[in-house]
Short mmCIF file of C-alpha atoms and ligand atoms in Angstrom, two decimals:
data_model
loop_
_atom_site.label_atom_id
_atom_site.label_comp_id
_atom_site.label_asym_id
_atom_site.label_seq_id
_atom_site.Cartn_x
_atom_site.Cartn_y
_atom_site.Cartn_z
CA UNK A 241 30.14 10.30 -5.57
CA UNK A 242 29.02 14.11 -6.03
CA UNK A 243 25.31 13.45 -4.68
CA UNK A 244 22.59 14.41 -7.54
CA UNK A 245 21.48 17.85 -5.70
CA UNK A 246 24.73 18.89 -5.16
CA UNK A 247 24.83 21.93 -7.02
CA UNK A 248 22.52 24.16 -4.79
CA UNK A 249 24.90 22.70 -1.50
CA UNK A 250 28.13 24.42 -0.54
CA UNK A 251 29.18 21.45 1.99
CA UNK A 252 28.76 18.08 1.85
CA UNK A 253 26.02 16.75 4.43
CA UNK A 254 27.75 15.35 8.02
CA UNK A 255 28.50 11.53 7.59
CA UNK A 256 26.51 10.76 10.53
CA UNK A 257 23.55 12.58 9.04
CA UNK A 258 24.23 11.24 5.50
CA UNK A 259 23.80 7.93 7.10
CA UNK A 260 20.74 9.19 9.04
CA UNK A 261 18.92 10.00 5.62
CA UNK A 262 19.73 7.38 3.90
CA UNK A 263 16.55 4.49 3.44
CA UNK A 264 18.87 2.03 0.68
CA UNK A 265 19.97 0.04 3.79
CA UNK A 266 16.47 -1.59 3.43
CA UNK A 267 14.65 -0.30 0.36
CA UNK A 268 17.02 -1.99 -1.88
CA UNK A 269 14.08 -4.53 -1.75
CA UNK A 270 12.33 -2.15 -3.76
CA UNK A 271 15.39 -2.51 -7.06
CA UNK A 272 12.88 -4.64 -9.26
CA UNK A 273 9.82 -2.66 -8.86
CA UNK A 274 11.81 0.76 -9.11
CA UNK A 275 13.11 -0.96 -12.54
CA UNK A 276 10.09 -1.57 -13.88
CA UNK A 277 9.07 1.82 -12.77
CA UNK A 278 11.33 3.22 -14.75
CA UNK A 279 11.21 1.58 -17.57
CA UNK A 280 7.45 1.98 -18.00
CA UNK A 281 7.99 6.10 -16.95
CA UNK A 282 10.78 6.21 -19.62
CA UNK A 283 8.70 4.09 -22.69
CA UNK A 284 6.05 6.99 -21.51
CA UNK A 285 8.12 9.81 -22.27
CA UNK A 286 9.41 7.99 -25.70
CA UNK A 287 5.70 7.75 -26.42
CA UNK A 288 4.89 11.26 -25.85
CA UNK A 289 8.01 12.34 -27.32
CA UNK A 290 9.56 14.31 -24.75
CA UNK A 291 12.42 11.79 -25.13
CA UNK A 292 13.62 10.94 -28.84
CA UNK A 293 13.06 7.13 -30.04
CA UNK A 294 17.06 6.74 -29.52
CA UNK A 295 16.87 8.16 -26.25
CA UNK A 296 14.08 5.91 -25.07
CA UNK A 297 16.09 3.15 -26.27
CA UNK A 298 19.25 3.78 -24.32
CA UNK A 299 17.46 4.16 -21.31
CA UNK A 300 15.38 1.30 -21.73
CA UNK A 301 18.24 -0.83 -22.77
CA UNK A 302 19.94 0.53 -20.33
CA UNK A 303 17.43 -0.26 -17.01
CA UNK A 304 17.12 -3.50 -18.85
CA UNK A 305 21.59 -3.97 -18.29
CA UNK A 306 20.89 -3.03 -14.39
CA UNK A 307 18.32 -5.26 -14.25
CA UNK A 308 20.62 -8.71 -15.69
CA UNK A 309 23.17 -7.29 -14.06
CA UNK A 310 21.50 -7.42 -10.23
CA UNK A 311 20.01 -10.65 -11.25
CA UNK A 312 23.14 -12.12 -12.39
CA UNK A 313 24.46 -10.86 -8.97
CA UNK A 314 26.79 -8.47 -10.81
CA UNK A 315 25.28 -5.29 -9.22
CA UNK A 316 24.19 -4.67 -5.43
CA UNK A 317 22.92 -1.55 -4.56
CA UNK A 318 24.37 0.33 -1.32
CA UNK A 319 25.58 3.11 0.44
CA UNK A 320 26.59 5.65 -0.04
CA UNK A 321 23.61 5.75 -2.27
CA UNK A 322 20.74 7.70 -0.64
CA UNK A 323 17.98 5.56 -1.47
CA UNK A 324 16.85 3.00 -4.30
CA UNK A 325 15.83 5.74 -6.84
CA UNK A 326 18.64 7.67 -6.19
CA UNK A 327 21.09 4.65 -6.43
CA UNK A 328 19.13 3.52 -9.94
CA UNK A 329 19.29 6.90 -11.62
CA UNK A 330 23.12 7.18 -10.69
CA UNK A 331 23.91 3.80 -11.93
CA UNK A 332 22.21 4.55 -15.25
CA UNK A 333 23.86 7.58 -15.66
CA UNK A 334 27.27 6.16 -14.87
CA UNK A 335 26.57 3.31 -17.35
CA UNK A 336 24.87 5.18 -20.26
CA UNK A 337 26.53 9.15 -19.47
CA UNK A 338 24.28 12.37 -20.15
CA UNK A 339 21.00 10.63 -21.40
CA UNK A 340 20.73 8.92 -18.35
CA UNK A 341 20.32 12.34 -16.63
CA UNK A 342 16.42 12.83 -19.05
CA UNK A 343 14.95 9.60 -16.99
CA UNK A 344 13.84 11.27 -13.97
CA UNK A 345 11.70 14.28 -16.39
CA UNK A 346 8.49 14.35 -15.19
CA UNK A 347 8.66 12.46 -11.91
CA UNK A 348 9.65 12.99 -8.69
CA UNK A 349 10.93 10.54 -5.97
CA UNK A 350 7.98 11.19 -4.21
CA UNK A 351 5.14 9.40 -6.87
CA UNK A 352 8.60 7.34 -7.48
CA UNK A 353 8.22 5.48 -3.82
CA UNK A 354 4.64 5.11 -3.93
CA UNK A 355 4.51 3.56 -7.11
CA UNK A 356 6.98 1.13 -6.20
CA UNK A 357 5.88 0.26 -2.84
CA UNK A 358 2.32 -0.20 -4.05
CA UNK A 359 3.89 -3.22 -7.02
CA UNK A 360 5.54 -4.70 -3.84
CA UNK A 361 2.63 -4.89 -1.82
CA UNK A 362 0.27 -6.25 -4.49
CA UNK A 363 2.31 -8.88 -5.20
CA UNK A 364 3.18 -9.83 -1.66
CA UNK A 365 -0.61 -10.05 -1.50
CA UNK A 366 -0.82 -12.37 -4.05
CA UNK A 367 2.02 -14.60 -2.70
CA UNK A 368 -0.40 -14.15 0.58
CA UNK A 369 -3.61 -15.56 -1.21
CA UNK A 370 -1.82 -19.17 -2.37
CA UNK A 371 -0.18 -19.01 1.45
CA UNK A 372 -3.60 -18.58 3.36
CA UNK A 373 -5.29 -21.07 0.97
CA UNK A 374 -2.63 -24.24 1.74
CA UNK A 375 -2.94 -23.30 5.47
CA UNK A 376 -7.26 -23.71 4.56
CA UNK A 377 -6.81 -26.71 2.87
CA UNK A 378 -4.52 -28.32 5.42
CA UNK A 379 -6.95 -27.61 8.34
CA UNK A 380 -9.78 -28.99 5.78
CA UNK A 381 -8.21 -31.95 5.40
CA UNK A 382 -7.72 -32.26 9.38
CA UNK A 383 -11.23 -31.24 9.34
CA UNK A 384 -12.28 -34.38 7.15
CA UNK A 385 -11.02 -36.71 8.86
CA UNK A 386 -12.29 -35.65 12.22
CA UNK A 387 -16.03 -34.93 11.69
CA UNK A 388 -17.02 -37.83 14.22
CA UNK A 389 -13.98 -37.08 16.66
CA UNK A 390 -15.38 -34.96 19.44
CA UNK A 391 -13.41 -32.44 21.68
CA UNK A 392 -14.97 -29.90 24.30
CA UNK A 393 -16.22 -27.05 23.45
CA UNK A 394 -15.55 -24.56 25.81
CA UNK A 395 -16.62 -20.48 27.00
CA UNK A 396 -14.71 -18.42 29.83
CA UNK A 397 -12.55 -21.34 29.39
CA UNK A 398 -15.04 -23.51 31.32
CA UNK A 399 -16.32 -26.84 29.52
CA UNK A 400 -19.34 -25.94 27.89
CA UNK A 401 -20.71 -28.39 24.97
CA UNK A 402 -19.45 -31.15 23.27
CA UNK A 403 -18.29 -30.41 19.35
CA UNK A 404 -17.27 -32.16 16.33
CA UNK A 405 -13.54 -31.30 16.38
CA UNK A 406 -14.24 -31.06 12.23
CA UNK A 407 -16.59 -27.83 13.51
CA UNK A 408 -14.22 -26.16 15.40
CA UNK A 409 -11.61 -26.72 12.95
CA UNK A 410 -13.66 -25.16 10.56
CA UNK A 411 -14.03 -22.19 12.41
CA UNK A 412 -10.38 -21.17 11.48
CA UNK A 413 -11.08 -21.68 8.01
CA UNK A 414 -14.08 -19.20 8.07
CA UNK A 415 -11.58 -16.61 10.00
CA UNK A 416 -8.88 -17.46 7.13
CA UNK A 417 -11.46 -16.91 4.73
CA UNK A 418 -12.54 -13.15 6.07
CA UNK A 419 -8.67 -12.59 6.39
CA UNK A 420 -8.54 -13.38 2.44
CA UNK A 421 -11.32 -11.39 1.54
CA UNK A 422 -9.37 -8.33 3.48
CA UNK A 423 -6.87 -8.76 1.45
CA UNK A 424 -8.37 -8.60 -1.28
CA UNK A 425 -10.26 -5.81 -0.84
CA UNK A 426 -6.68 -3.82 0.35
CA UNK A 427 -5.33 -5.07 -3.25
CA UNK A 428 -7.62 -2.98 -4.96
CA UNK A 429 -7.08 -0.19 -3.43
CA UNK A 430 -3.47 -0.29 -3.52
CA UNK A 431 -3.14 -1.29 -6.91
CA UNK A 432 -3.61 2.32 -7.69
CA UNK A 433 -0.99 4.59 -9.52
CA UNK A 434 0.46 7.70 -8.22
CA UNK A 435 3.29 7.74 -10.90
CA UNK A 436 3.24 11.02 -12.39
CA UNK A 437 1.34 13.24 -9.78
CA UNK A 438 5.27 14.13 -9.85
CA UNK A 439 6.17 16.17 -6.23
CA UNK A 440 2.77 16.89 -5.07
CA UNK A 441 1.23 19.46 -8.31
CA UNK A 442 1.50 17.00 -11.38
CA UNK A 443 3.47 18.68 -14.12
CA UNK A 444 4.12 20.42 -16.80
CA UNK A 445 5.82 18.24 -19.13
CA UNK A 446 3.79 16.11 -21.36
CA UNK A 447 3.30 13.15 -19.58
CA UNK A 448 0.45 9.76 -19.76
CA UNK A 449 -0.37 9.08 -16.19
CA UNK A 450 -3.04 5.90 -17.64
CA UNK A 451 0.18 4.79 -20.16
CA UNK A 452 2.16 4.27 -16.82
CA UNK A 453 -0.88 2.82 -15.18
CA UNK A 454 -1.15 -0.04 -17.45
CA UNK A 455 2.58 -0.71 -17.96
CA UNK A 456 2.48 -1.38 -14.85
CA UNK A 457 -0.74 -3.47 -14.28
CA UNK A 458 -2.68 -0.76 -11.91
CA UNK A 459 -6.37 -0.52 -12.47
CA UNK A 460 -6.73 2.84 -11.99
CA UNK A 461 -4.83 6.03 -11.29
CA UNK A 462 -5.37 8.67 -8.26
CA UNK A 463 -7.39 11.25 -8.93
CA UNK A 464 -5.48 14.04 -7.31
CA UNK A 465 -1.85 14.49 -7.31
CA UNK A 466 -1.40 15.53 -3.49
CA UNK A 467 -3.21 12.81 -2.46
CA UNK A 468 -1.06 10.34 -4.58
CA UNK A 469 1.55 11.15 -2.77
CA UNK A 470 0.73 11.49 0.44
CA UNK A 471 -1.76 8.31 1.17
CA UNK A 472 -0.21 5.55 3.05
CA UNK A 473 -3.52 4.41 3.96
CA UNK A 474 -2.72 1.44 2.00
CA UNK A 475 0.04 0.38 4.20
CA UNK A 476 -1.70 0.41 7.36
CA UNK A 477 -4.60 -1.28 6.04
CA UNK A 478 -2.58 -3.75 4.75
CA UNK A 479 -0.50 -3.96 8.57
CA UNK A 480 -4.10 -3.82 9.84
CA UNK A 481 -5.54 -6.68 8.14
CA UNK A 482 -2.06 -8.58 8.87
CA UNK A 483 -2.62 -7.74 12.54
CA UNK A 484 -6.12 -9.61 12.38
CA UNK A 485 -4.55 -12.16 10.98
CA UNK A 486 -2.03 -12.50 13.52
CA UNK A 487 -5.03 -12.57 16.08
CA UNK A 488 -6.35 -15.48 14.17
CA UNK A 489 -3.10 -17.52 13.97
CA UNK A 490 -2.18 -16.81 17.63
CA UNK A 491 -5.23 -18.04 18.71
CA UNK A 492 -5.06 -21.10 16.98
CA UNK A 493 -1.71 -21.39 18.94
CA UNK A 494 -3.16 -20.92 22.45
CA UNK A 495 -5.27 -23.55 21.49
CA UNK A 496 -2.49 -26.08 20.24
CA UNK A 497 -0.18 -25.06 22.89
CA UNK A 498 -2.76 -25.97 26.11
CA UNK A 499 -4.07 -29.04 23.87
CA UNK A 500 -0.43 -30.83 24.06
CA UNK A 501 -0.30 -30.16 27.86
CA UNK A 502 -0.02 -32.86 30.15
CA UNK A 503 -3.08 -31.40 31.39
CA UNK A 504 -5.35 -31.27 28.78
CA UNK A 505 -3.60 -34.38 26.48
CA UNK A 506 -5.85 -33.78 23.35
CA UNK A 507 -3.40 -33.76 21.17
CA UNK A 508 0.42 -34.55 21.32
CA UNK A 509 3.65 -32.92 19.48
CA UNK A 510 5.45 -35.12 16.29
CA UNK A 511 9.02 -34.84 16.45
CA UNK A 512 9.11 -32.51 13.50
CA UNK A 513 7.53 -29.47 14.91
CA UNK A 514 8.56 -29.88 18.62
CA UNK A 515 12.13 -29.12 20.27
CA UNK A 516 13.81 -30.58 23.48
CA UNK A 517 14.89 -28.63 26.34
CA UNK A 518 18.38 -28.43 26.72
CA UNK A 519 18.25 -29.45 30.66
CA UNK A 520 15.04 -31.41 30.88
CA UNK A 521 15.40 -34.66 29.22
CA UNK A 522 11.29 -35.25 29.27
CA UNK A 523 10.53 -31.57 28.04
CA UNK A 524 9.00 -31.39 24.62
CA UNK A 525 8.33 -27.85 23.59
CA UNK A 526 5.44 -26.54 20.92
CA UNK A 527 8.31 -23.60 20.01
CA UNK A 528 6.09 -23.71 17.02
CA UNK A 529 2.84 -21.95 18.08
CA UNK A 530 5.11 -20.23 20.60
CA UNK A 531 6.95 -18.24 18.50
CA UNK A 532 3.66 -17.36 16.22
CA UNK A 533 1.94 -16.32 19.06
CA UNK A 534 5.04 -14.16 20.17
CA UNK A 535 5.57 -12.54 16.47
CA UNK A 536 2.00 -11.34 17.00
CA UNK A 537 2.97 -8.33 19.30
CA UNK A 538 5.75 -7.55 16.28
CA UNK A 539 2.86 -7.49 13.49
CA UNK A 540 0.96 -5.12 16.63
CA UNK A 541 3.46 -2.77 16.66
CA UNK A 542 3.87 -2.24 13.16
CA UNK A 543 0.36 -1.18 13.00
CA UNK A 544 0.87 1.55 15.34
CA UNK A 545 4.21 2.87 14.43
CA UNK A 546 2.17 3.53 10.66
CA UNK A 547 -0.50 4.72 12.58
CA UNK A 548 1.64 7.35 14.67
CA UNK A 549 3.76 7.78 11.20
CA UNK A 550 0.72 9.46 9.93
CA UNK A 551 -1.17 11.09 12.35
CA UNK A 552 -1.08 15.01 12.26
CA UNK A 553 1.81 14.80 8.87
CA UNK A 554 0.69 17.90 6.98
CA UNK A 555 0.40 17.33 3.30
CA UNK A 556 2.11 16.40 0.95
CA UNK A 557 5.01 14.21 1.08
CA UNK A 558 7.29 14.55 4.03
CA UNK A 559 9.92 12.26 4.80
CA UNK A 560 7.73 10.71 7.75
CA UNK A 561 6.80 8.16 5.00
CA UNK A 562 10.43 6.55 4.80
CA UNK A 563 9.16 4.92 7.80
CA UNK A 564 6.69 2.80 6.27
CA UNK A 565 8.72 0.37 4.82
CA UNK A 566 10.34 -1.46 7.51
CA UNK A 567 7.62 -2.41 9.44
CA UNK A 568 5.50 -3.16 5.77
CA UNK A 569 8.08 -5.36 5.25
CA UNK A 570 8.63 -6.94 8.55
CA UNK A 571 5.04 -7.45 8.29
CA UNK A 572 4.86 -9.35 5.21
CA UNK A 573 7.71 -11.48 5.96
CA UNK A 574 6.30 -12.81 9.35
CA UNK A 575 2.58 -13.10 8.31
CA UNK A 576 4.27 -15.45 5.40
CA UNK A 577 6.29 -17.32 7.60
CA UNK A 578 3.55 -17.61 10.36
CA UNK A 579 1.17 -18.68 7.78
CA UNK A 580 3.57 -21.23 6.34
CA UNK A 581 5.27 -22.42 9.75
CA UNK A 582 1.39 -23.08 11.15
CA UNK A 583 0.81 -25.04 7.76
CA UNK A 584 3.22 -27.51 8.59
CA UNK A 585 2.32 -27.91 12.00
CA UNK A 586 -1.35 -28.69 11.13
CA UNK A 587 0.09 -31.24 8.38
CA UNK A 588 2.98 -32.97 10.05
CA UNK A 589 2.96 -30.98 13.77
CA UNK A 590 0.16 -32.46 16.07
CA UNK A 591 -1.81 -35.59 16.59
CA UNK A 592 -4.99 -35.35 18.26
CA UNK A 593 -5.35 -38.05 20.82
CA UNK A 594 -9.09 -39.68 19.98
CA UNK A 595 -9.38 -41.47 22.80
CA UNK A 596 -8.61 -38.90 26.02
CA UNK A 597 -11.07 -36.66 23.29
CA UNK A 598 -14.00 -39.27 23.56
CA UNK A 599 -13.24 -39.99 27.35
CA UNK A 600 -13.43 -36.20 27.99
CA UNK A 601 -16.53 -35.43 26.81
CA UNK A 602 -18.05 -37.92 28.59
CA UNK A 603 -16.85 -37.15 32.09
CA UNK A 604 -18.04 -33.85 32.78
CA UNK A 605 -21.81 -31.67 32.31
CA UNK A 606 -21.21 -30.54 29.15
CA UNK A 607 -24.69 -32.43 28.45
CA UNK A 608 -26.84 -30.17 30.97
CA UNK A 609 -28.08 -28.40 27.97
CA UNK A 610 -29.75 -31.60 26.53
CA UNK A 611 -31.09 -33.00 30.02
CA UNK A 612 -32.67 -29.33 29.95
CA UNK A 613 -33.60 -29.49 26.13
CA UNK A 614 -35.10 -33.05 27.04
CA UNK A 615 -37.63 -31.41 29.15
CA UNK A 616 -38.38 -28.65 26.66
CA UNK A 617 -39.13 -31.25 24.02
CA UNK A 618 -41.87 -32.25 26.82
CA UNK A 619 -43.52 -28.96 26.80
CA UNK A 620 -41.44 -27.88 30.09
CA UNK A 621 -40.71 -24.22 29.66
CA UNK A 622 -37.17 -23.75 29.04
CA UNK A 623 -36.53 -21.44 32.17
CA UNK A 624 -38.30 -24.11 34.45
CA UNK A 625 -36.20 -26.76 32.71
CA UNK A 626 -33.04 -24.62 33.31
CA UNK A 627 -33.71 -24.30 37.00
CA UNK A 628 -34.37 -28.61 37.14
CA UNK A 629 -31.07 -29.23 35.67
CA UNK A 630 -28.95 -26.95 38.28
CA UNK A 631 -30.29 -28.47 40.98
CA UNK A 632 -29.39 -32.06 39.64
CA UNK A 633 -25.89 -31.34 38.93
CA UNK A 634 -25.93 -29.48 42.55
CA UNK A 635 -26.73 -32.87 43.34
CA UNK A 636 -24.31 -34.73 41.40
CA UNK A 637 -21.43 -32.83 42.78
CA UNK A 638 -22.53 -33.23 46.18
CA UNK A 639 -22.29 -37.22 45.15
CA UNK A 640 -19.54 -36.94 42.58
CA UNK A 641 -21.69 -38.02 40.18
CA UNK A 642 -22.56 -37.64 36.72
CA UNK A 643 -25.71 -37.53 35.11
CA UNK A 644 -25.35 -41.12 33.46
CA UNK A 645 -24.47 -42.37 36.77
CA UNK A 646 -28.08 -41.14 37.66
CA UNK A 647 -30.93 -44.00 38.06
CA UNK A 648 -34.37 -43.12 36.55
CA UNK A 649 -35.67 -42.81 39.90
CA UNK A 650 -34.02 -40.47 41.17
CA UNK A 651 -34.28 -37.65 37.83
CA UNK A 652 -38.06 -38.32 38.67
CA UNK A 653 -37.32 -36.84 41.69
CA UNK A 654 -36.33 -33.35 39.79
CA UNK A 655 -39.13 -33.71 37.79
CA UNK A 656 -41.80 -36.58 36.78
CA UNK A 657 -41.30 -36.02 32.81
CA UNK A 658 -38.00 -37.83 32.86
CA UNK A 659 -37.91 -41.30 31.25
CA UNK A 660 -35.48 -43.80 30.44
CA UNK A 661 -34.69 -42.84 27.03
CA UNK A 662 -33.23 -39.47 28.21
CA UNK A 663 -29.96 -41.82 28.71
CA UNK A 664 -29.96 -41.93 24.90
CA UNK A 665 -29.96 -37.66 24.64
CA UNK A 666 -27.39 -37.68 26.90
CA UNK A 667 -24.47 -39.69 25.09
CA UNK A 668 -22.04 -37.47 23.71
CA UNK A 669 -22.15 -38.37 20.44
CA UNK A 670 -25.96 -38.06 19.89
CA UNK A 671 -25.43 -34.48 22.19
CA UNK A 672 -23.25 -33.41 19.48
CA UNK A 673 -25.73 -34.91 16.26
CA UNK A 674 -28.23 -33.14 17.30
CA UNK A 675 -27.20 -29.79 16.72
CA UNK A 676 -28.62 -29.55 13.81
CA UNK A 677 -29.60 -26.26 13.44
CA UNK A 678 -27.87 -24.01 10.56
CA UNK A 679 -23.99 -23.46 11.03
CA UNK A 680 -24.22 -25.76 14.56
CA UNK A 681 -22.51 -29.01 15.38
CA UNK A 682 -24.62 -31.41 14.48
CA UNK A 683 -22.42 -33.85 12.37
CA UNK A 684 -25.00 -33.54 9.23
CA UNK A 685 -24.18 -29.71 9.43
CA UNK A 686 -20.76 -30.34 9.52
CA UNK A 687 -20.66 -32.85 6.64
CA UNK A 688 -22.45 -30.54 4.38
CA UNK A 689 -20.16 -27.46 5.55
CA UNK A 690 -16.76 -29.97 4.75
CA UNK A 691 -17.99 -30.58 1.37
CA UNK A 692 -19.00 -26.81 0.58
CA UNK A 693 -15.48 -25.88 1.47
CA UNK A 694 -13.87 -28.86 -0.85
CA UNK A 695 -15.44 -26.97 -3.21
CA UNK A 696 -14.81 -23.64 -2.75
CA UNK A 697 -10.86 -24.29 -1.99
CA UNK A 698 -11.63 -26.74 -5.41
CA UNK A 699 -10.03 -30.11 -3.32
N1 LIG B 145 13.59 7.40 0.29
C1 LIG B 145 12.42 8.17 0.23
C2 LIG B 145 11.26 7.45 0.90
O1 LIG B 145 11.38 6.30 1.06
C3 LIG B 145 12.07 8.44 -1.19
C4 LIG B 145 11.25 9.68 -1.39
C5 LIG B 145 12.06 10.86 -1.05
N2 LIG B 145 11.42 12.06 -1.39
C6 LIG B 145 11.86 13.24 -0.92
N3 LIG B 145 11.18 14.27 -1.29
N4 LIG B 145 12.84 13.33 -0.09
O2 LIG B 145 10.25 8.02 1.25
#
């Protein structure tokens, strides 16, 4: 097919190169929004009546044909069309002859893309807001049903205090939450039109950039026409706040991965998010978490291929920008299926093993804190407290001891304002109750903090 520039070209491009230039391979993702585009840019031009009311209609009608037609399966765009736009505008023309050839007045490809990349990405955000919610209120329900279950807490990977597994659990659903709110705030910005900004000056022809705008449900319109074309700032803040995301859901993996060791046993694999090895009979594998943790250097990437795609581009458009849309894609497709795959996993994936929990944090010094806090609450400064305490568990190690193993005697030793009731602090479970300082572990903290997010994910 003659391509649409043709006339100004003597020879046709190289096939190698044609192929080269060609973005329809993968922006034929982009047929619904470009539709719509359309549509709304041609109802425009009815309405400011650079096209005639008959001439709107056939176009309209027309779009409207290509439309039923790809959704009937009828219609698949292709090579050798250049691109989606391209591809659209020749299919209209071939269906609807010469009036076809008035839709692109006005426009150019370049506010063309932008427009339609920008309806992709705001609704892949809002298919992103219901997915990051579930994956909240599955971990909230885990959450509520493990306030009193206790699990170590640890720092530099070293036990530190005891938690209410409910607590840590929640953590995730605060770093969900900020991941949410980033989203959000990216939505706004891209739901901004560039459609009529045209190549890079605006235009001449009578055009309604804020008739466009609301056709197509943007809030607002960019200001200035060079800029509306040339900003991709939207993408990489969109890859960006995917990336953080990734961070968030990776290290949730870590965590479920070394939980369902042998080692650690807090938790153990259900058969319907683990796989078998195919030489060791015994082997049960968390391929789940795995493979989220391993998409995480993907999402990575993608952030600083749009990064590099950007940096030193001269304005306006250049064809740099083609580049965006794989990796915007890619992105969106494996934060979704991350976010959805790690949903399952907390609902139907992992059992947490209650007992080895409780018999964990009770075996180690994860209660050296409170033996230290115990002689704070008897006017001991805290540093001379501090200092008591590592001697002890010098001395317990020495012995293989623990601190419950301890008789009162011999803490009197370390220091005379021991008594027998510091037994009591020590017990995990009153460790963990009485952190009950704002946003701590302390299990009335944790109640109040499970019920504030029932609320706010309205369970
Ligand atoms: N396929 C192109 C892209 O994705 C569309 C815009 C082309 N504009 C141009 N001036 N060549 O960026």
């Amino acid at each position: 097919m003659a391509k649409v520039w043709s006339k100004r070209f003597d020879n046709t491009l190289n096939p190698f190169i044609e192929k080269f230039n060609a973005s329809i391979g993968f922006d034929r993702k982009l047929i619904l929004e470009d539709l719509d585009c359309s549509i709304a840019h041609a109802k425009m031009l009815g309405k400011t009546q650079v096209l005639s009311p008959p001439e709107t209609l056939q176009i309209v009608n027309g779009l409207k044909t290509i439309k039923v037609e790809y959704l009937e399966g009828k219609f698949s765009p292709g090579f050798p069309s250049e691109d989606i736009h391209y591809c659209i505008e020749e299919k209209l023309i071939s269906l609807i002859g010469e009036t076809g050839k008035k839709l692109h007045t006005g426009r150019s490809r370049n506010d063309q893309v932008g427009t339609d990349i920008r309806m992709w990405l705001r609704k892949e955000i809002d298919n992103l807001e219901v997915l990051i919610t579930d994956l909240q209120k599955s971990l909230l329900n885990l959450a509520k049903s493990n306030i009193y279950t206790l699990i170590p807490g640890y720092t530099h990977m070293q036990r530190a205090q005891p938690l209410s597994l409910a607590h840590h659990l929640l953590a995730y659903l605060e770093m969900f939450q900020r991941d949410r709110e980033r989203f959000k705030e990216v939505r706004s910005r891209v739901n901004t039109s560039p459609l009529g900004a045209a190549a890079l000056a605006g235009t001449k022809i009578k055009i309604d950039r804020n008739f466009t705008a609301a056709e197509l449900g943007f809030e607002k319109i960019y200001k200035n026409s060079i800029d509306a074309v040339s900003d991709r700032d939207f993408s990489i803040e969109f890859v960006s706040s995917s990336a953080i995301l990734m961070a968030h859901l990776s290290k949730i993996s870590e965590e479920i991965i070394l939980w369902v060791t042998d080692e650690f046993s807090f938790a153990k694999l259900t058969d319907k998010c683990a796989t078998g090895s195919s030489l060791m009979p015994q082997k049960k594998n968390p391929d789940v978490p795995e493979l989220i943790r391993g998409k995480t250097g993907r999402v990575y990437g993608h952030l600083q291929a749009l990064l590099t795609m950007v940096k030193g581009v001269p304005l306006a458009y250049n064809k740099d920008f083609q580049e965006d849309k794989e990796p915007l894609f890619d992105t969106a497709e494996t934060i979704s299926s991350c976010i959805k795959a790690m949903t399952i996993l907390i609902d139907e994936g992992i059992e947490f093993n209650i007992k080895n929990l409780s018999d964990s944090v009770g075996n180690d010094f994860s209660n050296a804190t409170d033996l230290a806090d115990y002689l704070v609450g008897k006017e001991v400064p805290f540093r001379t407290a501090y200092q008591v305490v590592g001697e002890i568990v010098k001395y317990c190690l020495e012995r293989k001891l623990l601190f419950k193993n301890l008789k009162i005697d011999e803490l009197k030793k370390f220091h005379h304002e021991f008594e027998e009731d510091v037994f009591v602090d020590l017990e995990p479970l009153n460790v963990v109750k009485s952190r009950t300082s704002e946003g701590g572990t302390g299990f009335i903290q944790v109640e109040k903090e499970v019920k504030n997010w029932q609320k706010k994910l309205l369970l």
